[in-house]
Amino acid sequence: MMCKKRRREKNFRKNGGTILKHQRVRIFSEAELEKATNNYADDQKLGEGGFGSVYKGVLIDNTLVAVKKSKGVDKAQMNEEFQMEMSIVSQVNHKNVVKLLGLCLETKVPLLVYELISNGTLFKHIHDKGSQILASWSNRLRIASEIALALNYLHSLADPPIIHGDVKSVNILLDNKYTAKIADFGASVLLSTDKTIIAEKIQGTLGYLDPEYLMTGVLTVQSDVYSFGVVLVELLTGEKPNSISSSGEKHNIIQHFISALETNNLFKILDFQTTDEGEMDEIEDVAELAKACLNSMGVNRPTIKKVSDELAKLNDHNQKSWTQQNSNETDSLLGETSQSPRRKVDHEPMTPSQTVISLQIENYTDSI
């Protein structure tokens, strides 16, 4: 027990605990997180990536958390990635970015403790055909707009600016209200004044990776724009970036999408249906935005601010149209109710069945 205690204290000091314990970040003990995750039981595992695994935990005050635990294969590399992720997420504060709750510094590679996002990944909802959240175009458009807002914050409003470096549907989580939140900053970098980073190694996920970054090793904010374009295509088509056809051949959804858009066959490859002309116009606008984001040359892609502004405008228009349509339906219902024969209270008392019908109409009208 004494050896274990000394090991924890040594790790705590090595991981900067002496300084961090005075910062505005919660420091968790190793024992506290082991208890919260039932000693990292398999049935608590939420997901796994290059850095390690993420486990669901319940703290002693019943707060639900997600604990990111390193695989610990290359401890030096993992520690470097942890330090980078910690330095980034500890300064980020945006409603569409997953919030860091605290750290555990008693392990060789520290643990990150995030808020638990309850409804899983966007990837799961796109590719699990049983999910209903993406059945409507309005939800797809809203989620796309929220992702773009978060990226615009990282690129333009964070100080210093941040390149996420691994934008993909697996790294976008949906909370209990299905609000989108960007997660996993393991491949992220802080930007210098020249807005570019020459990477020592290529990081990211094939299918979402900017081809220009792949060829040159130069990472820019426009690399995130390309990856976001891939996510937009995924949201529109319901297809994975590099899927395999029934014949076993690789199917490049990006090329297929651009070809369909250029030959006026966009609506044949959508993952959802709509007959609303206003929505169809919005879908075409978003498809054109996605195509612009997927330009092979970063300099020719729109900035994420321009993309975010355009999506926000489309989303606002969509919400106003929905509200107006709902209002018209309500007016129609109230109009029909007001034109129905009125009873004379003094002379024609209602029967029990009439009373029930009247109450149902009043309650329904009040709820509207």
XYZ file of N, CA and C in Angstrom, residues 145-315:
513
model
N -25.708 22.672 -38.493
C -25.451 24.062 -38.105
C -24.720 24.135 -36.767
N -25.081 23.270 -35.826
C -24.435 23.267 -34.508
C -22.970 22.834 -34.601
N -22.678 21.855 -35.450
C -21.281 21.423 -35.634
C -20.460 22.564 -36.214
N -21.026 23.238 -37.225
C -20.315 24.352 -37.866
C -20.079 25.492 -36.870
N -21.050 25.749 -35.996
C -20.889 26.786 -34.968
C -19.704 26.468 -34.063
N -19.592 25.195 -33.652
C -18.491 24.790 -32.773
C -17.147 24.947 -33.479
N -17.071 24.536 -34.734
C -15.819 24.657 -35.489
C -15.451 26.118 -35.707
N -16.445 26.952 -35.955
C -16.168 28.375 -36.128
C -15.618 28.972 -34.842
N -16.152 28.527 -33.707
C -15.634 28.967 -32.407
C -14.164 28.566 -32.263
N -13.843 27.314 -32.584
C -12.466 26.828 -32.449
C -11.517 27.599 -33.361
N -11.953 27.865 -34.590
C -11.074 28.507 -35.581
C -10.937 30.018 -35.365
N -12.013 30.670 -34.943
C -12.033 32.133 -34.966
C -12.111 32.799 -33.598
N -12.716 32.128 -32.616
C -12.991 32.790 -31.350
C -12.151 32.277 -30.187
N -11.670 31.041 -30.279
C -10.780 30.526 -29.232
C -9.445 31.267 -29.299
N -8.779 31.393 -28.169
C -7.500 32.116 -28.121
C -6.448 31.284 -27.386
N -5.448 30.739 -28.104
C -5.265 30.822 -29.550
C -6.244 29.914 -30.300
N -6.390 30.142 -31.616
C -7.288 29.309 -32.416
C -6.864 27.838 -32.403
N -7.825 26.960 -32.674
C -7.600 25.519 -32.582
C -8.035 24.826 -33.877
N -7.189 23.942 -34.382
C -7.594 23.028 -35.445
C -7.983 21.721 -34.764
N -9.180 21.237 -35.020
C -9.620 20.002 -34.364
C -8.797 18.823 -34.846
N -8.649 18.676 -36.155
C -7.762 17.649 -36.708
C -8.385 16.286 -36.934
N -9.590 16.037 -36.399
C -10.215 14.724 -36.605
C -11.735 14.857 -36.565
N -12.249 15.765 -37.397
C -13.701 15.968 -37.480
C -14.320 14.780 -38.207
N -15.224 14.090 -37.541
C -15.937 12.943 -38.124
C -17.175 12.680 -37.285
N -18.098 11.905 -37.828
C -19.382 11.701 -37.138
C -19.229 10.937 -35.828
N -18.156 10.144 -35.682
C -17.914 9.423 -34.424
C -17.531 10.407 -33.316
N -16.917 11.513 -33.679
C -16.478 12.506 -32.697
C -17.494 13.618 -32.473
N -18.719 13.399 -32.931
C -19.808 14.339 -32.673
C -20.856 13.596 -31.846
N -21.115 14.099 -30.643
C -22.031 13.444 -29.723
C -23.338 14.224 -29.628
N -24.415 13.512 -29.281
C -25.727 14.144 -29.121
C -26.185 14.004 -27.671
N -26.560 15.117 -27.058
C -26.956 15.076 -25.643
C -28.426 14.688 -25.479
N -28.951 14.866 -24.275
C -30.322 14.417 -24.007
C -31.376 15.185 -24.789
N -31.013 16.355 -25.327
C -31.922 17.119 -26.191
C -31.515 16.999 -27.661
N -30.594 16.090 -27.930
C -30.064 15.844 -29.277
C -29.328 17.064 -29.841
N -28.744 17.844 -28.941
C -27.858 18.935 -29.351
C -26.486 18.347 -29.663
N -25.880 18.796 -30.762
C -24.585 18.260 -31.182
C -23.446 18.892 -30.394
N -22.470 18.052 -30.009
C -21.284 18.518 -29.286
C -20.048 17.820 -29.850
N -19.050 18.605 -30.215
C -17.799 18.048 -30.736
C -16.955 17.518 -29.584
N -16.343 16.352 -29.804
C -15.527 15.707 -28.768
C -14.189 15.264 -29.357
N -13.339 14.731 -28.493
C -12.050 14.104 -28.834
C -11.069 15.067 -29.495
N -10.247 15.680 -28.656
C -9.253 16.649 -29.135
C -7.846 16.057 -29.126
N -7.755 14.734 -29.217
C -6.454 14.072 -29.192
C -5.568 14.407 -30.377
N -6.177 14.758 -31.518
C -5.396 15.102 -32.714
C -5.374 16.610 -32.955
N -5.861 17.387 -31.994
C -5.988 18.837 -32.178
C -4.661 19.558 -31.956
N -4.565 20.739 -32.542
C -3.355 21.561 -32.368
C -3.758 23.012 -32.156
N -2.938 23.715 -31.368
C -3.108 25.151 -31.189
C -2.405 25.866 -32.330
N -3.066 26.876 -32.880
C -2.539 27.547 -34.071
C -1.587 28.688 -33.737
N -0.533 28.768 -34.538
C 0.357 29.921 -34.457
C -0.207 31.009 -35.376
N 0.504 32.118 -35.488
C -0.012 33.254 -36.259
C -0.110 32.968 -37.752
N 0.676 32.000 -38.271
C 0.647 31.755 -39.718
C -0.487 30.816 -40.145
N -1.288 30.347 -39.176
C -2.493 29.553 -39.456
C -2.209 28.188 -40.074
N -0.970 27.738 -40.056
C -0.651 26.409 -40.604
C 0.242 25.648 -39.633
N 0.195 24.328 -39.736
C 1.028 23.453 -38.918
C 1.645 22.409 -39.833
N 2.967 22.251 -39.760
C 3.621 21.167 -40.501
C 3.677 19.969 -39.562
N 2.903 18.964 -39.875
C 2.750 17.824 -38.976
C 3.945 16.889 -39.038
N 4.375 16.410 -37.870
C 5.434 15.398 -37.824
C 4.900 14.050 -38.298
N 3.625 13.820 -38.047
C 2.967 12.601 -38.527
C 1.527 12.941 -38.873
N 0.988 12.244 -39.865
C -0.391 12.471 -40.285
C -1.330 11.838 -39.265
N -2.249 12.649 -38.749
C -3.254 12.141 -37.814
C -4.637 12.408 -38.387
N -5.602 11.608 -37.968
C -6.956 11.769 -38.471
C -7.504 10.424 -38.905
N -8.593 10.454 -39.651
C -9.276 9.225 -40.054
C -9.459 9.206 -41.568
N -8.980 8.154 -42.200
C -9.126 8.031 -43.648
C -10.596 8.107 -44.037
N -10.846 8.789 -45.129
C -12.222 9.021 -45.556
C -12.658 10.428 -45.200
N -12.166 10.909 -44.044
C -12.471 12.273 -43.605
C -11.267 13.201 -43.792
N -10.091 12.614 -43.991
C -8.855 13.402 -44.060
C -8.792 14.279 -45.302
N -8.368 15.505 -45.105
C -8.118 16.442 -46.190
C -7.028 15.871 -47.103
N -7.304 15.645 -48.409
C -6.289 15.064 -49.299
C -5.049 15.945 -49.443
N -5.228 17.252 -49.335
C -4.091 18.166 -49.423
C -3.156 17.971 -48.225
N -3.732 17.835 -47.041
C -2.951 17.561 -45.826
C -2.271 16.197 -45.936
N -2.961 15.237 -46.506
C -2.422 13.890 -46.677
C -1.186 13.891 -47.572
N -1.203 14.734 -48.596
C -0.091 14.784 -49.557
C 1.076 15.647 -49.079
N 0.766 16.767 -48.406
C 1.814 17.736 -48.070
C 2.251 17.684 -46.608
N 1.394 17.146 -45.730
C 1.701 17.169 -44.296
C 1.448 18.513 -43.656
N 0.873 19.454 -44.420
C 0.575 20.790 -43.897
C -0.890 20.831 -43.453
N -1.089 21.049 -42.154
C -2.426 21.083 -41.573
C -2.872 22.532 -41.418
N -4.068 22.839 -41.905
C -4.622 24.191 -41.791
C -6.065 24.104 -41.301
N -6.648 25.259 -41.025
C -8.058 25.285 -40.631
C -8.940 24.730 -41.750
N -8.468 24.868 -42.998
C -9.253 24.372 -44.129
C -9.287 22.845 -44.178
N -8.374 22.199 -43.441
C -8.423 20.739 -43.322
C -9.676 20.319 -42.552
N -10.018 21.090 -41.517
C -11.257 20.839 -40.782
C -12.475 21.080 -41.672
N -12.379 22.084 -42.544
C -13.495 22.398 -43.445
C -13.769 21.214 -44.371
N -12.696 20.600 -44.898
C -12.877 19.428 -45.762
C -13.563 18.300 -44.992
N -13.080 18.014 -43.797
C -13.656 16.931 -42.982
C -15.118 17.204 -42.665
N -15.439 18.466 -42.407
C -16.831 18.821 -42.152
C -17.680 18.588 -43.404
N -17.113 18.858 -44.576
C -17.823 18.582 -45.829
C -18.181 17.112 -45.955
N -17.268 16.246 -45.512
C -17.536 14.800 -45.538
C -18.695 14.463 -44.602
N -18.709 15.091 -43.414
C -19.804 14.856 -42.459
C -21.139 15.314 -43.051
N -21.133 16.439 -43.774
C -22.356 16.901 -44.430
C -22.864 15.870 -45.440
N -21.944 15.304 -46.232
C -22.328 14.268 -47.195
C -22.903 13.055 -46.469
N -22.281 12.690 -45.359
C -22.750 11.557 -44.556
C -24.165 11.817 -44.030
N -24.410 13.054 -43.584
C -25.734 13.430 -43.095
C -26.785 13.390 -44.206
N -26.382 13.762 -45.410
C -27.315 13.790 -46.532
C -27.612 12.392 -47.079
N -26.588 11.573 -47.194
C -26.733 10.294 -47.895
C -26.896 9.082 -46.986
N -26.476 9.215 -45.720
C -26.511 8.068 -44.823
C -25.444 7.033 -45.127
N -24.465 7.405 -45.950
C -23.394 6.484 -46.348
C -22.098 6.826 -45.621
N -21.305 5.801 -45.340
C -19.977 6.014 -44.764
C -19.044 6.517 -45.864
N -18.033 7.318 -45.498
C -17.130 7.886 -46.515
C -16.499 6.844 -47.430
N -16.061 5.734 -46.869
C -15.505 4.646 -47.679
C -16.265 3.369 -47.372
N -17.382 3.171 -48.039
C -18.187 1.976 -47.804
C -17.829 0.911 -48.833
N -18.247 -0.302 -48.566
C -17.979 -1.418 -49.471
C -19.302 -1.934 -50.019
N -19.388 -2.043 -51.336
C -20.623 -2.478 -51.979
C -20.842 -3.971 -51.755
N -22.018 -4.444 -52.134
C -22.359 -5.862 -51.956
C -21.424 -6.769 -52.749
N -20.818 -6.228 -53.824
C -19.882 -7.021 -54.635
C -18.480 -7.047 -54.034
N -18.281 -6.276 -52.931
C -16.978 -6.262 -52.276
C -16.077 -5.133 -52.735
N -16.562 -4.291 -53.650
C -15.748 -3.184 -54.162
C -15.898 -1.949 -53.265
N -14.806 -1.190 -53.154
C -14.859 0.038 -52.365
C -15.707 1.075 -53.106
N -16.539 1.776 -52.323
C -17.469 2.732 -52.892
C -17.131 4.106 -52.323
N -16.609 5.020 -53.151
C -16.237 6.353 -52.688
C -17.465 7.257 -52.722
N -18.042 7.484 -51.550
C -19.283 8.241 -51.476
C -19.090 9.695 -51.890
N -17.884 10.235 -51.707
C -17.636 11.639 -52.074
C -17.760 11.821 -53.571
N -17.087 10.960 -54.333
C -17.181 11.039 -55.799
C -18.609 10.793 -56.260
N -19.264 9.815 -55.643
C -20.645 9.475 -56.002
C -21.579 10.653 -55.721
N -21.363 11.321 -54.594
C -22.185 12.468 -54.209
C -22.011 13.626 -55.191
N -20.766 13.975 -55.495
C -20.506 15.096 -56.409
C -21.068 14.805 -57.794
N -20.911 13.560 -58.246
C -21.460 13.163 -59.550
C -22.982 13.297 -59.563
N -23.645 12.846 -58.490
C -25.102 12.932 -58.407
C -25.560 14.385 -58.391
N -24.810 15.243 -57.700
C -25.159 16.664 -57.625
C -25.027 17.329 -58.989
N -23.969 16.996 -59.711
C -23.712 17.618 -61.020
C -24.643 17.111 -62.112
N -25.243 15.943 -61.924
C -26.155 15.372 -62.930
C -27.621 15.458 -62.488
N -27.883 16.325 -61.485
C -29.244 16.541 -60.985
C -29.909 15.272 -60.434
N -29.108 14.409 -59.832
C -29.635 13.177 -59.243
C -29.490 13.162 -57.720
N -29.349 14.355 -57.133
C -29.118 14.439 -55.694
C -30.195 13.727 -54.891
N -31.456 13.938 -55.251
C -32.552 13.416 -54.420
C -32.698 11.902 -54.524
N -31.988 11.299 -55.468
C -32.018 9.835 -55.582
C -31.081 9.162 -54.577
N -30.133 9.934 -54.033
C -29.156 9.319 -53.117
C -29.341 9.768 -51.668
N -30.409 10.510 -51.384
C -30.649 10.969 -50.018
C -31.064 9.813 -49.116
N -30.786 9.997 -47.821
C -31.088 8.963 -46.828
C -32.464 9.170 -46.192
N -33.201 10.159 -46.636
C -34.493 10.498 -46.044
C -35.388 11.045 -47.151
N -36.649 11.218 -46.848
C -37.590 11.684 -47.863
C -38.238 12.993 -47.438
N -38.510 13.843 -48.407
C -39.264 15.068 -48.160
C -39.972 15.459 -49.445
N -41.150 16.010 -49.304
C -41.904 16.504 -50.467
C -42.112 18.012 -50.358
N -41.572 18.600 -49.293
C -41.694 20.029 -49.074
C -40.728 20.780 -49.988
N -41.259 21.667 -50.825
C -40.417 22.372 -51.800
C -39.386 23.267 -51.118
N -39.786 23.890 -49.998
C -38.839 24.733 -49.260
C -37.677 23.914 -48.727
N -37.964 22.736 -48.193
C -36.904 21.861 -47.683
C -36.009 21.369 -48.813
N -36.607 21.086 -49.955
C -35.812 20.613 -51.095
C -34.818 21.685 -51.546
N -35.235 22.933 -51.505
C -34.313 24.036 -51.835
C -33.182 24.108 -50.810
N -33.528 23.941 -49.526
C -32.512 23.969 -48.471
C -31.513 22.821 -48.643
N -32.016 21.640 -48.986
C -31.147 20.470 -49.175
C -30.160 20.719 -50.313
N -30.649 21.316 -51.398
C -29.750 21.631 -52.523
C -28.683 22.646 -52.101
N -29.085 23.632 -51.295
C -28.116 24.635 -50.819
C -27.041 23.989 -49.946
N -27.452 23.081 -49.052
C -26.493 22.400 -48.186
C -25.584 21.487 -49.005
N -26.132 20.840 -50.010
C -25.330 19.975 -50.885
C -24.265 20.790 -51.617
N -24.634 21.978 -52.070
C -23.652 22.846 -52.746
C -22.572 23.304 -51.762
N -22.977 23.575 -50.512
C -22.000 23.932 -49.485
C -21.019 22.794 -49.251
N -21.560 21.561 -49.162
C -20.711 20.385 -48.956
C -19.717 20.239 -50.099
N -20.189 20.429 -51.323
C -19.312 20.323 -52.494
C -18.180 21.357 -52.418
N -18.515 22.577 -51.994
C -17.490 23.633 -51.871
C -16.459 23.266 -50.812
N -16.921 22.676 -49.700
C -16.004 22.260 -48.632
C -15.052 21.160 -49.096
N -15.493 20.365 -50.075
C -14.720 19.212 -50.528
C -13.774 19.534 -51.687
N -13.602 20.815 -51.974
C -12.648 21.202 -53.027
C -11.261 20.649 -52.687
N -10.569 20.121 -53.686
C -9.266 19.485 -53.442
C -8.217 20.474 -52.954
N -8.408 21.761 -53.236
C -7.460 22.792 -52.797
C -8.060 23.599 -51.646
N -7.345 23.600 -50.529
C -7.843 24.274 -49.344
C -8.152 25.740 -49.567
N -7.351 26.418 -50.375
C -7.523 27.852 -50.598
C -8.840 28.145 -51.309
N -9.370 27.154 -52.011
C -10.628 27.348 -52.748
C -11.861 26.944 -51.928
N -11.651 26.433 -50.727
C -12.783 26.082 -49.886
C -13.275 27.322 -49.129
N -14.563 27.383 -48.791
C -15.044 28.500 -47.963
C -14.492 28.381 -46.546
N -14.425 29.491 -45.839
C -14.041 29.433 -44.428
C -15.189 28.797 -43.640
N -14.867 28.262 -42.483
C -15.919 27.642 -41.671
C -16.901 28.713 -41.194
N -16.451 29.968 -41.081
C -17.371 31.049 -40.683
C -18.434 31.253 -41.750
N -18.007 31.256 -43.009
C -18.961 31.431 -44.101
C -19.944 30.254 -44.134
N -19.425 29.052 -43.958
C -20.268 27.853 -43.946
C -21.249 27.916 -42.781
N -20.734 28.293 -41.603
C -21.569 28.371 -40.398
C -22.677 29.409 -40.561
N -22.328 30.568 -41.099
C -23.319 31.636 -41.302
C -24.420 31.181 -42.258
N -24.032 30.497 -43.326
C -25.004 30.038 -44.317
C -25.935 28.974 -43.720
N -25.349 28.043 -42.966
C -26.166 26.995 -42.339
C -27.101 27.586 -41.281
N -26.613 28.561 -40.521
C -27.453 29.215 -39.510
C -28.636 29.919 -40.164
N -28.376 30.560 -41.308
C -29.438 31.243 -42.035
C -30.488 30.243 -42.530
N -30.027 29.135 -43.097
C -30.945 28.102 -43.580
C -31.734 27.489 -42.422
N -31.055 27.264 -41.300
C -31.714 26.671 -40.135
C -32.778 27.611 -39.574
